[in-house]
Short mmCIF file of C-alpha atoms in Angstrom, two decimals:
data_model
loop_
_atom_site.label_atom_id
_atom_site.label_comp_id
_atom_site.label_asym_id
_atom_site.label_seq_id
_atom_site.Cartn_x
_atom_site.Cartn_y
_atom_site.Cartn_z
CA UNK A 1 157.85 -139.62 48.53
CA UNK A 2 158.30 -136.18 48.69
CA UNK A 3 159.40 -134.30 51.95
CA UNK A 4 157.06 -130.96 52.69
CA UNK A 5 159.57 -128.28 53.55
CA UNK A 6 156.78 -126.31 55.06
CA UNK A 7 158.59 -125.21 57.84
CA UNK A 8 160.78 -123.31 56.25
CA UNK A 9 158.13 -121.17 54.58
CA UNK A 10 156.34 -118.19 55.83
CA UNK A 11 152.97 -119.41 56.09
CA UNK A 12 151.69 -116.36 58.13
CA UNK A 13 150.09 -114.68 54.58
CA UNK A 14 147.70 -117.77 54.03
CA UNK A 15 149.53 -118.40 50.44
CA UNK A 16 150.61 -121.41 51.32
CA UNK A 17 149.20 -124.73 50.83
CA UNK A 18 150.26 -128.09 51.77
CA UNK A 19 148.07 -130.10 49.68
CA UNK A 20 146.95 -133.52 50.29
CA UNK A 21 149.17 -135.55 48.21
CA UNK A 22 152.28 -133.72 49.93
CA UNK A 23 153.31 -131.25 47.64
CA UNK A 24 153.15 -127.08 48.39
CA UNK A 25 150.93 -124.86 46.67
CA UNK A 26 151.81 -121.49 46.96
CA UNK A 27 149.91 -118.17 45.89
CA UNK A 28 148.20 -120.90 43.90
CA UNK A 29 151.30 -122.43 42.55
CA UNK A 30 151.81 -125.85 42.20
CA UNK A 31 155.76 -126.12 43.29
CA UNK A 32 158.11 -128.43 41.90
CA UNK A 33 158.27 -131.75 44.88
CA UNK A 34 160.75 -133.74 45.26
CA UNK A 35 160.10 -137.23 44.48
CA UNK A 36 163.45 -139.15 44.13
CA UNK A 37 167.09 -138.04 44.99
CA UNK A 38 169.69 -141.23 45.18
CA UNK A 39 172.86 -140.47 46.56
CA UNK A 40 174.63 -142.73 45.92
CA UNK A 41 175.75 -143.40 50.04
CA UNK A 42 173.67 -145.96 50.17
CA UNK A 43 173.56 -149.61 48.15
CA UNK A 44 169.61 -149.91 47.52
CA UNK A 45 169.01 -147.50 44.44
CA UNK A 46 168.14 -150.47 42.16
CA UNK A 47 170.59 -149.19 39.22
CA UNK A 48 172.27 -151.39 37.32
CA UNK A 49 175.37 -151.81 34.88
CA UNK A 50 175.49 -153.74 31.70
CA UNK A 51 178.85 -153.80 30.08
CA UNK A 52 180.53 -154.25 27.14
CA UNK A 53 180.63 -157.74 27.52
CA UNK A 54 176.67 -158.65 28.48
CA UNK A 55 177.55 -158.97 32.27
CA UNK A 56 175.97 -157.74 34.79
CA UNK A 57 177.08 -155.86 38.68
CA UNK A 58 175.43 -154.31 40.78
CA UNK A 59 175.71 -150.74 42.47
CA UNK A 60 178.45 -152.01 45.40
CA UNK A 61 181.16 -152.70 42.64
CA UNK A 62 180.92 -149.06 40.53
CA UNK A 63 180.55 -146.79 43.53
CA UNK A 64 183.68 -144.32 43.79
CA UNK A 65 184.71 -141.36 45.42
CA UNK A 66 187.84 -139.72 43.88
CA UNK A 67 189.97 -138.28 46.74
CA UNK A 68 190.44 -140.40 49.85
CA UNK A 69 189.75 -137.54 51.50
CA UNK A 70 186.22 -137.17 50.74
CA UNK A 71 183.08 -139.47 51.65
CA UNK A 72 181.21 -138.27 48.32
CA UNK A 73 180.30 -141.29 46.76
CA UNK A 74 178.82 -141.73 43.26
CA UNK A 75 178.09 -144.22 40.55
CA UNK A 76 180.95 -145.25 37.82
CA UNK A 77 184.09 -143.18 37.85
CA UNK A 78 187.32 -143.68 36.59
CA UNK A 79 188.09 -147.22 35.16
CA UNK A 80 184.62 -148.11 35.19
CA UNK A 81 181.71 -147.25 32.99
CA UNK A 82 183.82 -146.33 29.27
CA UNK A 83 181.09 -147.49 26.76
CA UNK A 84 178.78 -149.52 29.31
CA UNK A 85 175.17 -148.64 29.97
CA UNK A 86 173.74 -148.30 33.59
CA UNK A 87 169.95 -148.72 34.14
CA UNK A 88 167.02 -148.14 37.05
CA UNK A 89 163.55 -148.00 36.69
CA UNK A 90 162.06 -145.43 39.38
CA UNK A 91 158.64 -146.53 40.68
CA UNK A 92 155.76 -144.74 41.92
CA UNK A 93 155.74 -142.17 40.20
CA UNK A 94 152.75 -139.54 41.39
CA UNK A 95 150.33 -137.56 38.67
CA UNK A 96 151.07 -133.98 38.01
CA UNK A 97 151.97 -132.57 34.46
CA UNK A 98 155.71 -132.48 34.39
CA UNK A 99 158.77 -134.15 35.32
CA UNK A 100 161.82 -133.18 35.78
CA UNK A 101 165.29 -134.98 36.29
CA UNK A 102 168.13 -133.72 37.86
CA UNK A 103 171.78 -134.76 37.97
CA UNK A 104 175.03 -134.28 38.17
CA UNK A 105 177.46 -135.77 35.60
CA UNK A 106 181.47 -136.45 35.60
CA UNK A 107 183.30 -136.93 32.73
CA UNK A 108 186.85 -138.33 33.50
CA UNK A 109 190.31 -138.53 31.40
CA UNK A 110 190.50 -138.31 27.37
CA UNK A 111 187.76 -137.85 25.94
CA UNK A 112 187.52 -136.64 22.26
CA UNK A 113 184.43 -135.51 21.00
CA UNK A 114 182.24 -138.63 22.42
CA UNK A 115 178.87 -138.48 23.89
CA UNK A 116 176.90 -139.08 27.08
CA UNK A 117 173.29 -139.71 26.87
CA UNK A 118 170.49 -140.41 28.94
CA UNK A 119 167.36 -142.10 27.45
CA UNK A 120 163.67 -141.83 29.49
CA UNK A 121 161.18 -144.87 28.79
CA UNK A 122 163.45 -145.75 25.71
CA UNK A 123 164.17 -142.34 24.45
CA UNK A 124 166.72 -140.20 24.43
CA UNK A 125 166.40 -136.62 26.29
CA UNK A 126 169.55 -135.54 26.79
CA UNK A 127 173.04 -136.16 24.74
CA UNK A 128 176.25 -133.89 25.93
CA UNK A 129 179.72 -133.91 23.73
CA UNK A 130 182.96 -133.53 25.78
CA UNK A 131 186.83 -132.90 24.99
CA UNK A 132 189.06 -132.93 27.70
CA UNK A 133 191.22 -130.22 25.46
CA UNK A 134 189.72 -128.00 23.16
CA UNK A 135 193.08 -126.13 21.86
CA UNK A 136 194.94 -127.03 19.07
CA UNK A 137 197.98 -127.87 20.77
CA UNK A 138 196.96 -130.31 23.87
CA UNK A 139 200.28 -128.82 25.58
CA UNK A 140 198.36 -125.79 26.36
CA UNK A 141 195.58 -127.29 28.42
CA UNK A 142 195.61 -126.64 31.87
CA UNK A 143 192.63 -128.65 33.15
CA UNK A 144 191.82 -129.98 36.79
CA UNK A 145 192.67 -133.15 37.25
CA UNK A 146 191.08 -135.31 40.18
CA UNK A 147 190.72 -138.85 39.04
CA UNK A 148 192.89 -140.62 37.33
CA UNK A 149 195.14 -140.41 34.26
CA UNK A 150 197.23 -137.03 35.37
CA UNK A 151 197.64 -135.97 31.77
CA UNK A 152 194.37 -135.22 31.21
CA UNK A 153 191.29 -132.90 33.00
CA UNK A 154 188.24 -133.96 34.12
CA UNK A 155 184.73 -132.14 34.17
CA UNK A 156 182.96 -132.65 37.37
CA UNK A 157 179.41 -131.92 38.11
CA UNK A 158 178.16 -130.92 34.97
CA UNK A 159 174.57 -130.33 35.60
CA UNK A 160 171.97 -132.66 33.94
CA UNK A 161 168.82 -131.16 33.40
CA UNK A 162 165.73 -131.95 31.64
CA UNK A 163 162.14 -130.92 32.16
CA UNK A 164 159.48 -133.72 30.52
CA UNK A 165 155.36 -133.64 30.08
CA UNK A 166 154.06 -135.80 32.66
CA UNK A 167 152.05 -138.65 30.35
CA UNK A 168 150.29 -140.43 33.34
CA UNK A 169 153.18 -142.76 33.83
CA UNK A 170 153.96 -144.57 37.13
CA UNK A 171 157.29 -145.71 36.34
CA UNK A 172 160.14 -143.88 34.62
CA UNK A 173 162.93 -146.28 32.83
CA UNK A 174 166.27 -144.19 32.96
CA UNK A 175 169.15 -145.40 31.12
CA UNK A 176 172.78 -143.92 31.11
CA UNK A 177 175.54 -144.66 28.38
CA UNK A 178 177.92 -143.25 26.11
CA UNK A 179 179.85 -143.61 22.62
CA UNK A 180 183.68 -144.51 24.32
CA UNK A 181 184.89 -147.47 22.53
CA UNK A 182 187.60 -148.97 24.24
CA UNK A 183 189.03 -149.39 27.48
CA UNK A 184 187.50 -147.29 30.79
CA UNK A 185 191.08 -146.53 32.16
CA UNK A 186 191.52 -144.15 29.03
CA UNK A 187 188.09 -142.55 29.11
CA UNK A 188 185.60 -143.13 32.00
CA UNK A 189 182.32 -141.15 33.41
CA UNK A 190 180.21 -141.44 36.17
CA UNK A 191 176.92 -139.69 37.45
CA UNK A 192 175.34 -138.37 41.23
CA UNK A 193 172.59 -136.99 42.64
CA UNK A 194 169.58 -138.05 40.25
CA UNK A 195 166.43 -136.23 41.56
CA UNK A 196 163.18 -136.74 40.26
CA UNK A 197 160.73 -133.94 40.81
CA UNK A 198 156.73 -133.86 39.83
CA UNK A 199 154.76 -130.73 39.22
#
């Protein structure tokens, strides 16, 4: 459910409404709530990883952090998700008339032109194409490199964003996957911070 952050607003104008169902109205404004926002600290998000070879594991085996200095866990990473697709169904999802998703994707090691998607109740909203070197001469690419393969950069946090009409649906089907062929240690990717939100 969504958390009211009405304590943080200035209320003393009377243009701000907590309405019943939890969300903030303000100056007659439906605001966006905050429905879902998975971490990815914590084992019980429901997601789930079908690979390349029609097996499944659960969350505990794909979640990585990529320094051992931080605590920032998320799903996939390097060596792990390559061509596989990772699924969740979010339940409970309340009326309103839009919804947006939120998150934040990492792309790690050589990728060459291939795509990330994410599909919503069996289609696809959102498709990204990433190169780890877009010069001519790879020599000349100096990209960050925090996980894995040293030779090539990776792309951290690349926002995810996509704003969808709200049909009247309860349950949202999100699906992650890409077009790597091959093995994971060569080209991997990995996602954090999905956040629902209902206006």
């Amino acid at each position: 459910p969504a958390i009211p952050l009405v304590e943080m607003l200035d209320v003393s104008a009377n243009n701000v409404l907590l309405e019943t169902d939890r969300r903030i109205n303000i100056g007659g404004m439906r605001q966006w709530s905050l429905w879902v926002h998975q971490d990815f600290q914590e084992f019980d998000h429901g997601w789930r990883l079908t690979s390349n070879h029609s097996t499944h594991r659960t969350l505990e085996n794909v979640r990585q952090s990529c320094q051992t200095t931080s605590n920032d866990l998320f799903f996939g990473g390097y060596c792990s998700l390559a061509g596989n697709k990772v699924h969740n169904t979010i339940h409970e999802i309340p009326p309103g008339k839009l919804i947006k998703i939120k998150v934040r994707m990492h792309l790690f090691d050589k990728w060459i032109g291939e795509q990330l998607y994410l599909k919503v109740n069996d289609q696809v909203v959102w498709t990204y194409s990433h190169s780890h070197c877009s010069k001519i001469f790879s020599e000349f690419c100096n990209d960050l490199n925090v996980c894995g393969d040293e030779r090539y950069g990776d792309e951290l946090s690349h926002t995810l964003e996509v704003v969808l009409p709200h049909t009247g649906i309860t349950e949202l089907k999100m699906e992650f996957g890409s077009t790597l062929k091959g093995d994971p240690c060569v080209a991997s990717w990995g996602f954090d911070d999905v956040m629902v939100f209902v206006i």
